[in-house]
CSV table of C-alpha atoms and ligand atoms in Angstrom, one decimal:
chain,number,residue,atom,x,y,z
D,1,MET,CA,0.0,0.0,0.0
D,2,THR,CA,1.3,3.4,-0.9
D,3,VAL,CA,1.6,5.6,2.2
D,4,LEU,CA,3.5,8.6,0.9
D,5,GLU,CA,3.3,10.0,-2.6
D,6,ALA,CA,4.7,13.0,-4.3
D,7,ARG,CA,3.3,13.9,-7.7
D,8,ARG,CA,5.4,16.4,-9.5
D,9,ALA,CA,5.7,18.1,-6.2
D,10,GLY,CA,7.8,21.3,-5.9
D,11,LYS,CA,8.4,24.0,-3.4
D,12,ASP,CA,9.7,27.5,-4.0
D,13,PHE,CA,10.8,30.0,-1.3
D,14,LEU,CA,10.8,33.7,-1.9
D,15,VAL,CA,14.2,35.0,-1.4
D,16,GLY,CA,14.3,38.8,-1.6
D,17,GLY,CA,11.0,38.6,-3.6
D,18,THR,CA,12.3,36.1,-6.1
D,19,PRO,CA,11.1,32.5,-6.0
D,20,VAL,CA,13.9,30.0,-5.5
D,21,ALA,CA,13.2,26.3,-5.9
D,22,ALA,CA,14.1,24.2,-2.9
D,23,VAL,CA,12.4,21.2,-4.4
D,24,ARG,CA,12.0,21.4,-8.2
D,25,GLU,CA,10.0,18.4,-9.2
D,26,VAL,CA,9.8,15.2,-7.3
D,27,ASN,CA,7.8,12.0,-8.1
D,28,LEU,CA,8.0,9.4,-5.4
D,29,SER,CA,5.9,6.6,-4.0
D,30,ILE,CA,6.7,5.0,-0.6
D,31,ASN,CA,4.9,1.9,0.7
D,32,ALA,CA,3.8,0.9,4.2
D,33,GLY,CA,6.6,-0.6,6.2
D,34,GLU,CA,9.4,0.8,4.1
D,35,LEU,CA,12.5,2.2,5.7
D,36,VAL,CA,14.0,4.8,3.4
D,37,ALA,CA,17.0,7.1,3.7
D,38,ILE,CA,17.2,10.4,1.9
D,39,THR,CA,20.7,11.5,1.1
D,40,GLY,CA,22.3,14.4,-0.8
D,41,PRO,CA,24.5,17.4,-0.4
D,42,SER,CA,23.5,20.3,1.9
D,43,GLY,CA,20.9,22.5,0.2
D,44,SER,CA,19.7,19.8,-2.2
D,45,GLY,CA,16.1,19.9,-0.7
D,46,LYS,CA,16.1,17.0,1.7
D,47,SER,CA,14.5,18.9,4.6
D,48,THR,CA,12.0,20.6,2.4
D,49,LEU,CA,10.9,17.3,0.9
D,50,LEU,CA,10.5,15.8,4.3
D,51,HIS,CA,8.5,18.9,5.4
D,52,LEU,CA,6.2,18.4,2.3
D,53,PHE,CA,5.6,14.8,3.3
D,54,GLY,CA,4.9,15.9,6.8
D,55,GLY,CA,2.4,18.6,5.9
D,56,ILE,CA,4.6,21.2,7.5
D,57,THR,CA,4.9,23.1,4.3
D,58,GLN,CA,2.6,23.1,1.3
D,59,PRO,CA,3.9,22.5,-2.2
D,60,THR,CA,4.1,25.4,-4.7
D,61,ARG,CA,3.2,22.9,-7.5
D,62,GLY,CA,2.1,19.3,-7.7
D,63,ALA,CA,0.6,17.3,-4.9
D,64,VAL,CA,1.6,15.4,-1.8
D,65,LEU,CA,-0.5,12.5,-0.5
D,66,VAL,CA,-0.4,10.8,2.8
D,67,GLU,CA,-2.3,7.5,3.0
D,68,GLY,CA,-4.1,8.6,-0.2
D,69,VAL,CA,-5.2,12.0,1.2
D,70,ASP,CA,-4.1,15.0,-0.9
D,71,LEU,CA,-2.6,17.4,1.7
D,72,THR,CA,-3.0,20.3,-0.7
D,73,GLY,CA,-6.8,20.0,-0.4
D,74,LEU,CA,-6.8,20.3,3.3
D,75,ASP,CA,-7.4,23.4,5.5
D,76,ASP,CA,-5.2,24.1,8.6
D,77,ASP,CA,-7.4,22.0,10.9
D,78,GLY,CA,-7.4,19.0,8.5
D,79,LEU,CA,-3.7,19.3,8.1
D,80,ALA,CA,-3.1,19.6,11.9
D,81,ARG,CA,-5.2,16.5,12.5
D,82,ILE,CA,-3.2,14.3,10.0
D,83,ARG,CA,0.1,15.7,11.5
D,84,ARG,CA,-1.1,14.9,15.0
D,85,ARG,CA,-2.5,11.4,14.3
D,86,ARG,CA,-0.7,9.9,11.4
D,87,ILE,CA,2.7,11.5,11.3
D,88,GLY,CA,5.6,11.6,13.7
D,89,PHE,CA,8.1,14.2,12.8
D,90,VAL,CA,11.7,14.5,14.2
D,91,PHE,CA,12.9,18.1,13.4
D,92,GLN,CA,16.5,18.7,12.6
D,93,ARG,CA,16.6,21.2,15.5
D,94,TYR,CA,14.6,18.9,17.8
D,95,ASN,CA,12.0,21.7,18.6
D,96,LEU,CA,11.5,20.7,22.2
D,97,PHE,CA,9.6,23.2,24.3
D,98,PRO,CA,12.1,24.7,26.9
D,99,GLU,CA,9.5,25.3,29.6
D,100,PHE,CA,8.4,21.7,29.7
D,101,THR,CA,10.2,18.7,31.1
D,102,LEU,CA,11.3,16.0,28.7
D,103,GLU,CA,8.5,13.7,29.8
D,104,GLU,CA,6.0,16.6,29.3
D,105,ASN,CA,7.5,17.3,25.9
D,106,VAL,CA,7.2,13.6,24.8
D,107,ALA,CA,3.6,13.3,26.2
D,108,LEU,CA,2.5,16.5,24.4
D,109,PRO,CA,1.2,14.9,21.2
D,110,LEU,CA,-1.1,12.6,23.2
D,111,VAL,CA,-2.2,15.3,25.6
D,112,LEU,CA,-3.1,17.6,22.6
D,113,ASP,CA,-5.1,14.8,21.2
D,114,GLY,CA,-7.2,14.4,24.4
D,115,THR,CA,-5.4,11.4,26.0
D,116,PRO,CA,-5.9,11.6,29.9
D,117,SER,CA,-2.7,12.9,31.4
D,118,ALA,CA,-1.8,9.9,33.5
D,119,ARG,CA,-2.0,7.6,30.4
D,120,ALA,CA,0.0,10.1,28.3
D,121,ALA,CA,2.7,10.3,31.0
D,122,ALA,CA,2.9,6.5,31.2
D,123,ALA,CA,3.3,6.3,27.4
D,124,ALA,CA,5.9,9.1,27.5
D,125,ARG,CA,8.0,7.1,30.1
D,126,GLU,CA,7.8,4.0,27.9
D,127,ALA,CA,8.9,6.0,24.8
D,128,LEU,CA,11.7,7.5,26.8
D,129,ALA,CA,12.8,4.1,27.9
D,130,ALA,CA,13.0,2.9,24.3
D,131,VAL,CA,15.6,5.6,23.6
D,132,GLY,CA,17.5,5.1,26.9
D,133,LEU,CA,16.3,8.3,28.6
D,134,THR,CA,14.4,7.1,31.6
D,135,ALA,CA,16.8,8.9,34.0
D,136,ARG,CA,16.3,12.2,32.2
D,137,ALA,CA,12.5,12.3,32.2
D,138,GLY,CA,12.2,15.2,34.7
D,139,HIS,CA,14.8,17.4,33.1
D,140,ARG,CA,14.1,20.4,31.0
D,141,PRO,CA,15.7,20.5,27.5
D,142,ASP,CA,18.4,23.1,28.5
D,143,ALA,CA,19.7,20.5,31.1
D,144,LEU,CA,20.1,17.9,28.4
D,145,SER,CA,22.9,17.3,25.9
D,146,GLY,CA,22.2,17.7,22.2
D,147,GLY,CA,22.1,13.9,21.8
D,148,GLU,CA,19.7,13.6,24.7
D,149,GLN,CA,17.4,16.3,23.2
D,150,GLN,CA,17.6,14.5,19.8
D,151,ARG,CA,16.6,11.2,21.4
D,152,GLY,CA,13.8,13.0,23.2
D,153,ALA,CA,12.6,14.4,20.0
D,154,ILE,CA,12.5,10.9,18.5
D,155,ALA,CA,10.5,9.6,21.5
D,156,ARG,CA,8.0,12.4,21.1
D,157,ALA,CA,7.6,11.6,17.4
D,158,LEU,CA,7.0,7.9,18.1
D,159,ILE,CA,4.6,8.2,21.0
D,160,SER,CA,1.4,8.3,19.0
D,161,GLN,CA,2.5,5.2,17.1
D,162,PRO,CA,2.1,7.1,13.8
D,163,ALA,CA,1.7,5.4,10.5
D,164,VAL,CA,4.5,7.6,9.1
D,165,VAL,CA,7.7,8.5,10.9
D,166,LEU,CA,9.7,11.4,9.2
D,167,ALA,CA,13.1,12.1,10.8
D,168,ASP,CA,15.5,14.9,9.7
D,169,GLU,CA,19.0,13.7,10.4
D,170,PRO,CA,17.9,11.9,13.6
D,171,THR,CA,21.3,10.6,14.5
D,172,GLY,CA,23.2,13.8,13.7
D,173,ALA,CA,24.0,14.5,17.4
D,174,LEU,CA,24.3,10.9,18.5
D,175,ASP,CA,27.4,8.9,19.3
D,176,THR,CA,27.8,5.6,17.5
D,177,ALA,CA,26.2,3.5,20.3
D,178,ASN,CA,23.1,5.7,20.5
D,179,GLY,CA,22.9,6.1,16.7
D,180,ALA,CA,22.8,2.3,16.5
D,181,ILE,CA,20.0,2.1,19.2
D,182,VAL,CA,17.9,4.6,17.2
D,183,MET,CA,18.5,2.8,13.9
D,184,ASP,CA,17.5,-0.5,15.5
D,185,LEU,CA,14.4,1.2,16.8
D,186,PHE,CA,13.5,2.6,13.3
D,187,ARG,CA,14.2,-0.8,11.7
D,188,SER,CA,11.9,-2.6,14.2
D,189,LEU,CA,9.1,0.0,13.6
D,190,ALA,CA,9.2,-0.6,9.9
D,191,HIS,CA,9.8,-4.4,10.0
D,192,ASP,CA,7.7,-5.4,13.0
D,193,ARG,CA,5.0,-2.8,13.1
D,194,GLY,CA,4.6,-1.9,9.5
D,195,GLN,CA,5.2,1.8,10.2
D,196,THR,CA,6.8,3.8,7.3
D,197,VAL,CA,10.0,5.4,8.2
D,198,VAL,CA,11.8,8.1,6.1
D,199,LEU,CA,14.9,9.6,7.4
D,200,VAL,CA,17.4,12.1,6.1
D,201,THR,CA,21.0,11.2,6.8
D,202,HIS,CA,24.5,12.4,6.0
D,203,ASP,CA,25.9,9.1,7.4
D,204,ALA,CA,27.1,6.9,4.6
D,205,GLY,CA,27.0,3.8,6.9
D,206,ILE,CA,23.3,4.4,7.8
D,207,ALA,CA,22.4,5.1,4.2
D,208,ALA,CA,24.0,1.8,3.2
D,209,SER,CA,22.2,-0.1,5.9
D,210,VAL,CA,18.6,0.6,4.9
D,211,PRO,CA,16.7,-1.2,2.1
D,212,ARG,CA,16.1,1.9,0.0
D,213,ARG,CA,18.0,5.1,-0.6
D,214,ILE,CA,16.8,8.2,-2.3
D,215,ALA,CA,19.6,10.5,-3.4
D,216,MET,CA,18.6,14.2,-3.9
D,217,ARG,CA,20.5,16.8,-5.9
D,218,ASP,CA,19.4,20.3,-6.8
D,219,GLY,CA,15.8,19.7,-5.7
D,220,ARG,CA,15.3,16.5,-7.7
D,221,VAL,CA,15.7,12.8,-7.1
D,222,GLU,CA,19.0,11.8,-8.6
D,223,ALA,CA,18.8,8.1,-7.7
D,224,ASP,CA,16.3,5.9,-6.1
D,225,GLY,CA,17.0,2.2,-5.3
D,226,PRO,CA,18.5,-0.3,-3.0
D,227,ALA,CA,21.2,1.1,-0.7
D,228,GLY,CA,24.6,0.8,-2.4
D,229,ALA,CA,23.2,1.5,-5.9
D,230,GLY,CA,23.7,4.8,-7.6
D,231,PRO,CA,25.7,7.8,-6.4
E,1,LIG,P1,18.9,20.3,2.8
E,1,LIG,O1,18.0,19.8,3.9
E,1,LIG,O2,19.1,19.2,1.7
E,1,LIG,O3,20.1,20.8,3.2
E,1,LIG,P2,16.8,22.3,2.4
E,1,LIG,O4,15.6,21.6,2.0
E,1,LIG,O5,16.9,22.8,3.8
E,1,LIG,O6,18.1,21.4,2.0
E,1,LIG,O7,17.0,23.6,1.5
E,1,LIG,C1,17.0,23.5,0.0
E,1,LIG,C2,17.2,24.9,-0.5
E,1,LIG,O8,16.1,25.7,-0.2
E,1,LIG,C3,18.4,25.6,0.1
E,1,LIG,O9,19.0,26.4,-1.0
E,1,LIG,C4,17.9,26.5,1.1
E,1,LIG,O10,18.6,27.6,1.3
E,1,LIG,C5,16.5,26.9,0.6
E,1,LIG,N1,15.5,27.1,1.7
E,1,LIG,C6,15.1,26.1,2.5
E,1,LIG,N2,14.2,26.6,3.4
E,1,LIG,C7,14.0,28.0,3.1
E,1,LIG,C8,13.3,29.0,3.6
E,1,LIG,N3,12.4,28.9,4.6
E,1,LIG,N4,13.4,30.3,3.0
E,1,LIG,C9,14.2,30.4,1.9
E,1,LIG,N5,15.0,29.5,1.4
E,1,LIG,C10,14.9,28.2,2.0
E,2,LIG,MG1,18.3,19.7,6.0
């Protein structure tokens, strides 16, 4: 089943009043249970493509579909609902709220969706345990290392057991051991639970370890296939 689809999708940003293409034209189809790495040089459009799939930004042209729903046809409420219920997003800069503890940050997607707070807190502790952060649950983000914040952001993205997990360089701040824990977690989400996982990575070892690699260049897909194939 196709879970993510880009149909001639493109995104321009206005830079000093002039449109500049971050994503020129992308056609992609990603199935349920796939684990995909997006690679490419800095500025090639990886984050923008991930934001398009996550409904965080709307395409300038073409369409983006999540589980068959065309995001371009949705209003803000509809988009927010899909983002909250179907998509877990790990931002490149983590985006944890500084005034909340780690546990509160991780519980937030459930709380916002109406889960009773005790149940949300229990789920948050479970998600934190999965990324090795049980001992840090009561800390605020500024008391955490970059790697801990990154793992916290991953726990928050996974807490609602979203059909789609989109992660922007999710191991960028992690040491080798924690990077391996996170990749094992992503592998098991895709393999055992059928969740679709798309991650952006600069790490050649990670890119080579996943079943499918999409290489971006200049806002386009340059290569798409089994890891190890293509540039
Ligand atoms: P990557 O994640 O591959 O490094 P990005 O998707 O972040 O690339 O950016 C692709 C291009 O779009 C870059 O040239 C970048 O400067 C530009 N860009 C991204 N976001 C914005 C924005 N909000 N405003 C203006 N230009 C942007
Ligand atoms: Mg980026």
